[in-house]
PDB file of C-alpha atoms in Angstrom:
ATOM      1  CA  MET A 496      -5.519   2.531  17.268  1.00 83.00           C
ATOM      2  CA  GLU A 497      -7.449  -0.499  16.013  1.00 88.00           C
ATOM      3  CA  GLN A 498      -6.090  -3.878  17.089  1.00 93.00           C
ATOM      4  CA  TYR A 499      -5.477  -5.075  13.528  1.00 94.00           C
ATOM      5  CA  LYS A 500      -3.305  -2.021  12.866  1.00 95.00           C
ATOM      6  CA  GLN A 501      -1.111  -2.766  15.875  1.00 94.00           C
ATOM      7  CA  GLU A 502      -0.863  -6.384  14.743  1.00 95.00           C
ATOM      8  CA  PHE A 503       0.027  -5.263  11.211  1.00 97.00           C
ATOM      9  CA  ILE A 504       2.902  -3.113  12.446  1.00 96.00           C
ATOM     10  CA  ASP A 505       4.310  -6.034  14.452  1.00 95.00           C
ATOM     11  CA  PHE A 506       3.781  -8.236  11.396  1.00 96.00           C
ATOM     12  CA  MET A 507       5.799  -5.889   9.153  1.00 96.00           C
ATOM     13  CA  VAL A 508       8.700  -5.947  11.625  1.00 95.00           C
ATOM     14  CA  GLU A 509       8.528  -9.712  12.162  1.00 94.00           C
ATOM     15  CA  SER A 510       8.484 -10.307   8.394  1.00 95.00           C
ATOM     16  CA  ASP A 511      11.545  -8.075   7.913  1.00 94.00           C
ATOM     17  CA  VAL A 512       9.454  -5.868   5.631  1.00 96.00           C
ATOM     18  CA  LEU A 513       9.804  -2.706   7.729  1.00 96.00           C
ATOM     19  CA  LYS A 514      13.459  -2.040   8.485  1.00 94.00           C
ATOM     20  CA  PHE A 515      15.229   0.642  10.470  1.00 95.00           C
ATOM     21  CA  GLY A 516      18.762   1.910   9.893  1.00 94.00           C
ATOM     22  CA  ASP A 517      20.346   4.009   7.146  1.00 94.00           C
ATOM     23  CA  PHE A 518      18.817   3.740   3.682  1.00 94.00           C
ATOM     24  CA  THR A 519      19.170   5.724   0.468  1.00 91.00           C
ATOM     25  CA  LEU A 520      15.822   5.955  -1.280  1.00 85.00           C
ATOM     26  CA  LYS A 521      15.228   6.126  -5.033  1.00 77.00           C
ATOM     27  CA  SER A 522      14.609   9.842  -4.543  1.00 78.00           C
ATOM     28  CA  GLY A 523      18.105  10.204  -3.084  1.00 85.00           C
ATOM     29  CA  ARG A 524      16.789  10.944   0.382  1.00 88.00           C
ATOM     30  CA  LYS A 525      18.605   9.348   3.320  1.00 92.00           C
ATOM     31  CA  SER A 526      15.944   7.627   5.404  1.00 94.00           C
ATOM     32  CA  PRO A 527      16.112   5.920   8.817  1.00 96.00           C
ATOM     33  CA  PHE A 528      13.379   3.468   7.749  1.00 96.00           C
ATOM     34  CA  PHE A 529      12.532   1.443   4.687  1.00 95.00           C
ATOM     35  CA  MET A 530       9.639  -0.781   3.658  1.00 93.00           C
ATOM     36  CA  ASN A 531       9.949  -3.636   1.151  1.00 91.00           C
ATOM     37  CA  ALA A 532       6.745  -5.583   0.512  1.00 91.00           C
ATOM     38  CA  GLY A 533       8.759  -8.008  -1.614  1.00 89.00           C
ATOM     39  CA  ALA A 534       9.933  -9.596   1.640  1.00 94.00           C
ATOM     40  CA  TYR A 535       6.527 -11.263   2.132  1.00 95.00           C
ATOM     41  CA  VAL A 536       7.458 -14.633   0.652  1.00 95.00           C
ATOM     42  CA  THR A 537       5.682 -17.453   2.516  1.00 97.00           C
ATOM     43  CA  GLY A 538       2.135 -18.669   2.201  1.00 97.00           C
ATOM     44  CA  THR A 539       1.338 -17.715   5.786  1.00 97.00           C
ATOM     45  CA  GLN A 540       2.766 -14.219   5.372  1.00 98.00           C
ATOM     46  CA  LEU A 541       0.827 -13.619   2.160  1.00 97.00           C
ATOM     47  CA  ALA A 542      -2.409 -14.925   3.678  1.00 97.00           C
ATOM     48  CA  ARG A 543      -2.033 -12.569   6.644  1.00 97.00           C
ATOM     49  CA  LEU A 544      -1.141  -9.667   4.368  1.00 98.00           C
ATOM     50  CA  GLY A 545      -4.331 -10.174   2.375  1.00 98.00           C
ATOM     51  CA  GLU A 546      -6.396 -10.177   5.549  1.00 97.00           C
ATOM     52  CA  TYR A 547      -4.903  -6.887   6.783  1.00 98.00           C
ATOM     53  CA  TYR A 548      -5.587  -5.248   3.437  1.00 98.00           C
ATOM     54  CA  ALA A 549      -9.120  -6.645   3.356  1.00 98.00           C
ATOM     55  CA  LYS A 550      -9.869  -5.322   6.855  1.00 97.00           C
ATOM     56  CA  ALA A 551      -8.523  -1.871   6.008  1.00 97.00           C
ATOM     57  CA  ILE A 552     -10.451  -1.696   2.718  1.00 98.00           C
ATOM     58  CA  HIS A 553     -13.648  -2.909   4.377  1.00 97.00           C
ATOM     59  CA  GLU A 554     -13.288  -0.314   7.138  1.00 97.00           C
ATOM     60  CA  THR A 555     -12.390   2.541   4.787  1.00 97.00           C
ATOM     61  CA  TYR A 556     -14.378   1.925   1.597  1.00 96.00           C
ATOM     62  CA  GLY A 557     -17.007  -0.599   2.613  1.00 95.00           C
ATOM     63  CA  ASP A 558     -18.150  -3.338   0.241  1.00 94.00           C
ATOM     64  CA  ASP A 559     -19.367  -1.197  -2.651  1.00 93.00           C
ATOM     65  CA  PHE A 560     -16.689  -2.169  -5.152  1.00 97.00           C
ATOM     66  CA  ASP A 561     -16.186  -4.881  -7.749  1.00 97.00           C
ATOM     67  CA  VAL A 562     -12.473  -5.041  -8.619  1.00 97.00           C
ATOM     68  CA  LEU A 563      -9.128  -4.853  -6.827  1.00 98.00           C
ATOM     69  CA  PHE A 564      -6.542  -3.435  -9.182  1.00 96.00           C
ATOM     70  CA  GLY A 565      -2.885  -4.086  -8.320  1.00 94.00           C
ATOM     71  CA  PRO A 566      -0.305  -2.273 -10.474  1.00 90.00           C
ATOM     72  CA  ALA A 567       2.605  -4.437 -11.628  1.00 86.00           C
ATOM     73  CA  TYR A 568       4.678  -5.786 -10.146  1.00 86.00           C
ATOM     74  CA  LYS A 569       4.229  -5.783  -6.381  1.00 88.00           C
ATOM     75  CA  GLY A 570       0.543  -4.952  -6.635  1.00 91.00           C
ATOM     76  CA  ILE A 571      -0.182  -8.225  -8.449  1.00 93.00           C
ATOM     77  CA  PRO A 572       0.214 -10.691  -5.532  1.00 94.00           C
ATOM     78  CA  ILE A 573      -1.271  -8.167  -3.097  1.00 96.00           C
ATOM     79  CA  SER A 574      -4.448  -7.847  -5.160  1.00 97.00           C
ATOM     80  CA  VAL A 575      -4.740 -11.639  -5.463  1.00 97.00           C
ATOM     81  CA  VAL A 576      -4.329 -12.423  -1.751  1.00 97.00           C
ATOM     82  CA  THR A 577      -6.646  -9.558  -0.789  1.00 98.00           C
ATOM     83  CA  ALA A 578      -9.382 -10.865  -3.093  1.00 98.00           C
ATOM     84  CA  VAL A 579      -9.043 -14.281  -1.436  1.00 98.00           C
ATOM     85  CA  ALA A 580      -9.159 -12.728   2.031  1.00 98.00           C
ATOM     86  CA  TYR A 581     -12.198 -10.606   1.181  1.00 98.00           C
ATOM     87  CA  ALA A 582     -14.164 -13.696   0.194  1.00 97.00           C
ATOM     88  CA  LYS A 583     -13.057 -15.467   3.379  1.00 97.00           C
ATOM     89  CA  LEU A 584     -13.684 -12.607   5.824  1.00 97.00           C
ATOM     90  CA  TYR A 585     -16.746 -10.914   4.334  1.00 97.00           C
ATOM     91  CA  GLY A 586     -18.284 -13.451   1.983  1.00 97.00           C
ATOM     92  CA  LYS A 587     -17.977 -11.070  -0.946  1.00 96.00           C
ATOM     93  CA  GLU A 588     -16.549 -12.111  -4.285  1.00 97.00           C
ATOM     94  CA  VAL A 589     -14.399  -9.388  -5.794  1.00 97.00           C
ATOM     95  CA  ARG A 590     -12.333  -9.733  -8.948  1.00 97.00           C
ATOM     96  CA  TYR A 591      -8.670  -8.921  -9.300  1.00 97.00           C
ATOM     97  CA  CYS A 592      -7.014  -7.146 -12.189  1.00 95.00           C
ATOM     98  CA  SER A 593      -3.419  -6.083 -12.839  1.00 92.00           C
ATOM     99  CA  ASP A 594      -1.539  -4.506 -15.699  1.00 86.00           C
ATOM    100  CA  ARG A 595       1.376  -6.103 -17.524  1.00 75.00           C
ATOM    101  CA  LYS A 596       4.634  -4.245 -17.973  1.00 63.00           C
ATOM    102  CA  GLU A 597       4.903  -5.853 -21.420  1.00 60.00           C
ATOM    103  CA  GLU A 598       1.758  -6.529 -23.441  1.00 61.00           C
ATOM    104  CA  LYS A 599       1.145 -10.170 -24.311  1.00 49.00           C
ATOM    105  CA  ASP A 600       0.531 -10.644 -28.048  1.00 48.00           C
ATOM    106  CA  HIS A 601      -0.611 -14.284 -28.143  1.00 43.00           C
ATOM    107  CA  GLY A 602      -3.003 -16.736 -26.485  1.00 45.00           C
ATOM    108  CA  ALA A 603      -6.526 -16.333 -25.161  1.00 42.00           C
ATOM    109  CA  ASP A 604      -5.375 -13.838 -22.536  1.00 52.00           C
ATOM    110  CA  LYS A 605      -3.345 -11.595 -24.795  1.00 50.00           C
ATOM    111  CA  GLY A 606      -3.299  -7.902 -24.018  1.00 49.00           C
ATOM    112  CA  GLY A 607      -2.001  -5.592 -21.351  1.00 70.00           C
ATOM    113  CA  PHE A 608      -3.857  -6.970 -18.314  1.00 79.00           C
ATOM    114  CA  LEU A 609      -3.960 -10.002 -16.012  1.00 88.00           C
ATOM    115  CA  GLY A 610      -7.037 -11.325 -14.260  1.00 89.00           C
ATOM    116  CA  SER A 611     -10.504  -9.919 -14.789  1.00 91.00           C
ATOM    117  CA  LYS A 612     -11.377  -7.710 -17.732  1.00 91.00           C
ATOM    118  CA  LEU A 613     -12.675  -4.289 -16.768  1.00 94.00           C
ATOM    119  CA  LYS A 614     -16.236  -3.379 -17.700  1.00 94.00           C
ATOM    120  CA  ASP A 615     -18.120  -0.095 -17.872  1.00 96.00           C
ATOM    121  CA  GLY A 616     -19.517   0.688 -14.437  1.00 97.00           C
ATOM    122  CA  ASP A 617     -16.954  -1.369 -12.509  1.00 97.00           C
ATOM    123  CA  ARG A 618     -16.066   0.140  -9.137  1.00 97.00           C
ATOM    124  CA  VAL A 619     -12.344  -0.246  -8.564  1.00 97.00           C
ATOM    125  CA  VAL A 620     -10.119  -0.078  -5.491  1.00 97.00           C
ATOM    126  CA  ILE A 621      -6.447   0.355  -6.407  1.00 96.00           C
ATOM    127  CA  ILE A 622      -4.106  -1.527  -4.109  1.00 95.00           C
ATOM    128  CA  GLU A 623      -0.355  -0.933  -3.714  1.00 92.00           C
ATOM    129  CA  ASP A 624       2.455  -1.571  -1.249  1.00 91.00           C
ATOM    130  CA  VAL A 625       3.615   1.997  -0.624  1.00 86.00           C
ATOM    131  CA  THR A 626       3.377   5.275  -2.507  1.00 79.00           C
ATOM    132  CA  THR A 627       6.251   7.726  -2.209  1.00 68.00           C
ATOM    133  CA  SER A 628       5.932   9.867  -5.336  1.00 65.00           C
ATOM    134  CA  GLY A 629       2.649   8.721  -6.935  1.00 72.00           C
ATOM    135  CA  LYS A 630       4.467   7.747 -10.140  1.00 75.00           C
ATOM    136  CA  SER A 631       2.758   4.355 -10.478  1.00 77.00           C
ATOM    137  CA  ILE A 632      -0.691   5.975 -10.243  1.00 86.00           C
ATOM    138  CA  GLU A 633       0.397   8.536 -12.818  1.00 86.00           C
ATOM    139  CA  GLU A 634       1.168   5.631 -15.159  1.00 83.00           C
ATOM    140  CA  THR A 635      -1.767   3.324 -14.412  1.00 83.00           C
ATOM    141  CA  PHE A 636      -4.672   5.756 -13.940  1.00 89.00           C
ATOM    142  CA  PRO A 637      -4.969   6.679 -17.637  1.00 88.00           C
ATOM    143  CA  ILE A 638      -4.567   3.018 -18.617  1.00 84.00           C
ATOM    144  CA  LEU A 639      -7.397   2.035 -16.283  1.00 88.00           C
ATOM    145  CA  LYS A 640      -9.703   4.746 -17.571  1.00 87.00           C
ATOM    146  CA  SER A 641      -8.921   3.849 -21.190  1.00 87.00           C
ATOM    147  CA  GLN A 642     -10.034   0.235 -20.713  1.00 89.00           C
ATOM    148  CA  ALA A 643     -13.569   0.981 -19.544  1.00 93.00           C
ATOM    149  CA  ASP A 644     -15.726   3.635 -17.928  1.00 95.00           C
ATOM    150  CA  VAL A 645     -14.754   2.607 -14.387  1.00 96.00           C
ATOM    151  CA  GLU A 646     -15.226   4.428 -11.099  1.00 96.00           C
ATOM    152  CA  ILE A 647     -12.155   4.579  -8.855  1.00 96.00           C
ATOM    153  CA  LYS A 648     -13.457   4.141  -5.322  1.00 97.00           C
ATOM    154  CA  GLY A 649     -10.066   4.729  -3.729  1.00 96.00           C
ATOM    155  CA  LEU A 650      -6.455   3.704  -3.205  1.00 96.00           C
ATOM    156  CA  MET A 651      -5.153   1.560  -0.334  1.00 97.00           C
ATOM    157  CA  VAL A 652      -1.452   1.190   0.502  1.00 96.00           C
ATOM    158  CA  SER A 653       0.346  -0.539   3.377  1.00 96.00           C
ATOM    159  CA  LEU A 654       2.191   2.443   4.783  1.00 95.00           C
ATOM    160  CA  ASN A 655       1.782   6.190   4.559  1.00 94.00           C
ATOM    161  CA  ARG A 656       5.371   7.447   4.782  1.00 93.00           C
ATOM    162  CA  MET A 657       3.999  10.930   5.564  1.00 93.00           C
ATOM    163  CA  GLU A 658       6.748  12.707   3.655  1.00 91.00           C
ATOM    164  CA  ARG A 659       6.560  15.263   0.891  1.00 88.00           C
ATOM    165  CA  GLY A 660       5.840  13.998  -2.590  1.00 83.00           C
ATOM    166  CA  LYS A 661       6.423  16.298  -5.556  1.00 82.00           C
ATOM    167  CA  GLY A 662       5.233  19.316  -3.582  1.00 87.00           C
ATOM    168  CA  GLU A 663       4.653  20.079   0.096  1.00 89.00           C
ATOM    169  CA  LYS A 664       1.914  17.483   0.670  1.00 91.00           C
ATOM    170  CA  CYS A 665       2.384  13.749   1.110  1.00 91.00           C
ATOM    171  CA  ALA A 666       1.998  11.577  -1.982  1.00 88.00           C
ATOM    172  CA  LEU A 667      -1.383  10.209  -0.897  1.00 93.00           C
ATOM    173  CA  ASP A 668      -2.815  13.716  -0.503  1.00 93.00           C
ATOM    174  CA  GLU A 669      -1.330  14.768  -3.843  1.00 92.00           C
ATOM    175  CA  ILE A 670      -2.960  11.783  -5.562  1.00 92.00           C
ATOM    176  CA  LYS A 671      -6.321  12.595  -3.964  1.00 94.00           C
ATOM    177  CA  GLU A 672      -6.077  16.222  -5.064  1.00 93.00           C
ATOM    178  CA  LEU A 673      -4.909  15.407  -8.590  1.00 92.00           C
ATOM    179  CA  TYR A 674      -7.250  12.522  -9.455  1.00 93.00           C
ATOM    180  CA  GLY A 675     -10.228  13.173  -7.217  1.00 94.00           C
ATOM    181  CA  PHE A 676     -10.536   9.788  -5.490  1.00 95.00           C
ATOM    182  CA  PRO A 677      -9.906   8.953  -1.805  1.00 96.00           C
ATOM    183  CA  THR A 678      -6.579   7.561  -0.622  1.00 96.00           C
ATOM    184  CA  ALA A 679      -5.737   5.649   2.548  1.00 97.00           C
ATOM    185  CA  ALA A 680      -3.115   3.461   4.206  1.00 97.00           C
ATOM    186  CA  ILE A 681      -3.408   0.533   6.590  1.00 97.00           C
ATOM    187  CA  VAL A 682      -1.047   2.420   8.913  1.00 97.00           C
ATOM    188  CA  SER A 683       1.004   5.619   8.905  1.00 96.00           C
ATOM    189  CA  MET A 684       4.522   6.185  10.180  1.00 96.00           C
ATOM    190  CA  SER A 685       3.046   8.052  13.136  1.00 96.00           C
ATOM    191  CA  ASP A 686       1.133   4.851  13.968  1.00 97.00           C
ATOM    192  CA  VAL A 687       4.380   2.892  13.672  1.00 97.00           C
ATOM    193  CA  VAL A 688       6.226   5.213  16.038  1.00 96.00           C
ATOM    194  CA  GLU A 689       3.334   5.194  18.504  1.00 95.00           C
ATOM    195  CA  CYS A 690       3.255   1.398  18.473  1.00 94.00           C
ATOM    196  CA  LEU A 691       7.007   0.696  18.603  1.00 95.00           C
ATOM    197  CA  TYR A 692       8.686   3.570  20.448  1.00 96.00           C
ATOM    198  CA  ASN A 693      10.323   2.207  23.612  1.00 94.00           C
ATOM    199  CA  LYS A 694       8.144  -0.913  23.354  1.00 89.00           C
ATOM    200  CA  GLU A 695       9.291  -4.456  22.722  1.00 85.00           C
ATOM    201  CA  CYS A 696       8.604  -6.336  19.496  1.00 82.00           C
ATOM    202  CA  GLN A 697      10.113  -9.797  19.034  1.00 78.00           C
ATOM    203  CA  GLY A 698      11.849  -9.412  22.393  1.00 83.00           C
ATOM    204  CA  LYS A 699      13.632  -6.142  21.672  1.00 87.00           C
ATOM    205  CA  VAL A 700      12.921  -2.426  21.527  1.00 93.00           C
ATOM    206  CA  VAL A 701      12.730  -1.545  17.834  1.00 92.00           C
ATOM    207  CA  ILE A 702      12.535   2.254  18.092  1.00 96.00           C
ATOM    208  CA  ASP A 703      14.722   3.524  20.918  1.00 96.00           C
ATOM    209  CA  ASP A 704      15.527   7.150  21.749  1.00 96.00           C
ATOM    210  CA  THR A 705      18.344   7.337  19.164  1.00 96.00           C
ATOM    211  CA  LEU A 706      16.203   6.001  16.314  1.00 96.00           C
ATOM    212  CA  LYS A 707      13.263   8.165  17.378  1.00 97.00           C
ATOM    213  CA  ALA A 708      15.531  11.224  17.142  1.00 97.00           C
ATOM    214  CA  ALA A 709      16.630  10.169  13.637  1.00 97.00           C
ATOM    215  CA  ILE A 710      13.007   9.733  12.524  1.00 97.00           C
ATOM    216  CA  ASP A 711      12.078  13.129  13.972  1.00 97.00           C
ATOM    217  CA  ALA A 712      15.017  14.743  12.154  1.00 96.00           C
ATOM    218  CA  TYR A 713      13.961  13.093   8.890  1.00 95.00           C
ATOM    219  CA  TYR A 714      10.470  14.543   9.186  1.00 95.00           C
ATOM    220  CA  GLU A 715      11.797  17.961  10.050  1.00 95.00           C
ATOM    221  CA  GLN A 716      13.522  17.900   6.680  1.00 93.00           C
ATOM    222  CA  TYR A 717      11.098  15.915   4.514  1.00 92.00           C
ATOM    223  CA  GLY A 718       7.815  15.769   6.402  1.00 92.00           C
ATOM    224  CA  ALA A 719       4.628  16.678   4.520  1.00 90.00           C
ATOM    225  CA  LYS A 720       2.769  19.848   5.408  1.00 80.00           C
TER     226      LYS A 720
END
């Protein structure tokens, strides 16, 4: 596993973004882990987050793209800090763009988008925190394509939960199959388990035998094929 991925997993735990315990998801599933990107709240955390996304995008999709698109709401700050990090790490200026939940009907920037306007021929990387069902892509993909004749280079999320989406495959694979563009995550839950199982993070073992058994049981029930 690449060093930045190991660092990112530790970073999620340290930032209280990746939690372990008993959680009820929006889907109704009972999960022994939960990720909340809204817990990145400080300048240092956001700067580091942008750098991890930039490294993963650079490694996965290269530099052949023009725009980072972050769906509202959590995708907005992620797209901004990643654009900043990309300029810092790779010397490449990329634009950011996000949708608005409510269209603005006044001012010079009225409309349904924040940031850069999309142009025909723009190559876009979509950037999100986590994708469980693919619902946000279902909503934003047609909006993106209606704005301009853009090429979607791929999707990047923080964590691949590796559980079934609407069918038997994980949400990232379902999105790839449905829309025809690549999907990727900075890390997967298998990476998380590999990195944290019976190993110390912040002076304590995060995933012990009991939690590992709960995670295994969860994937026996909900794991993607």
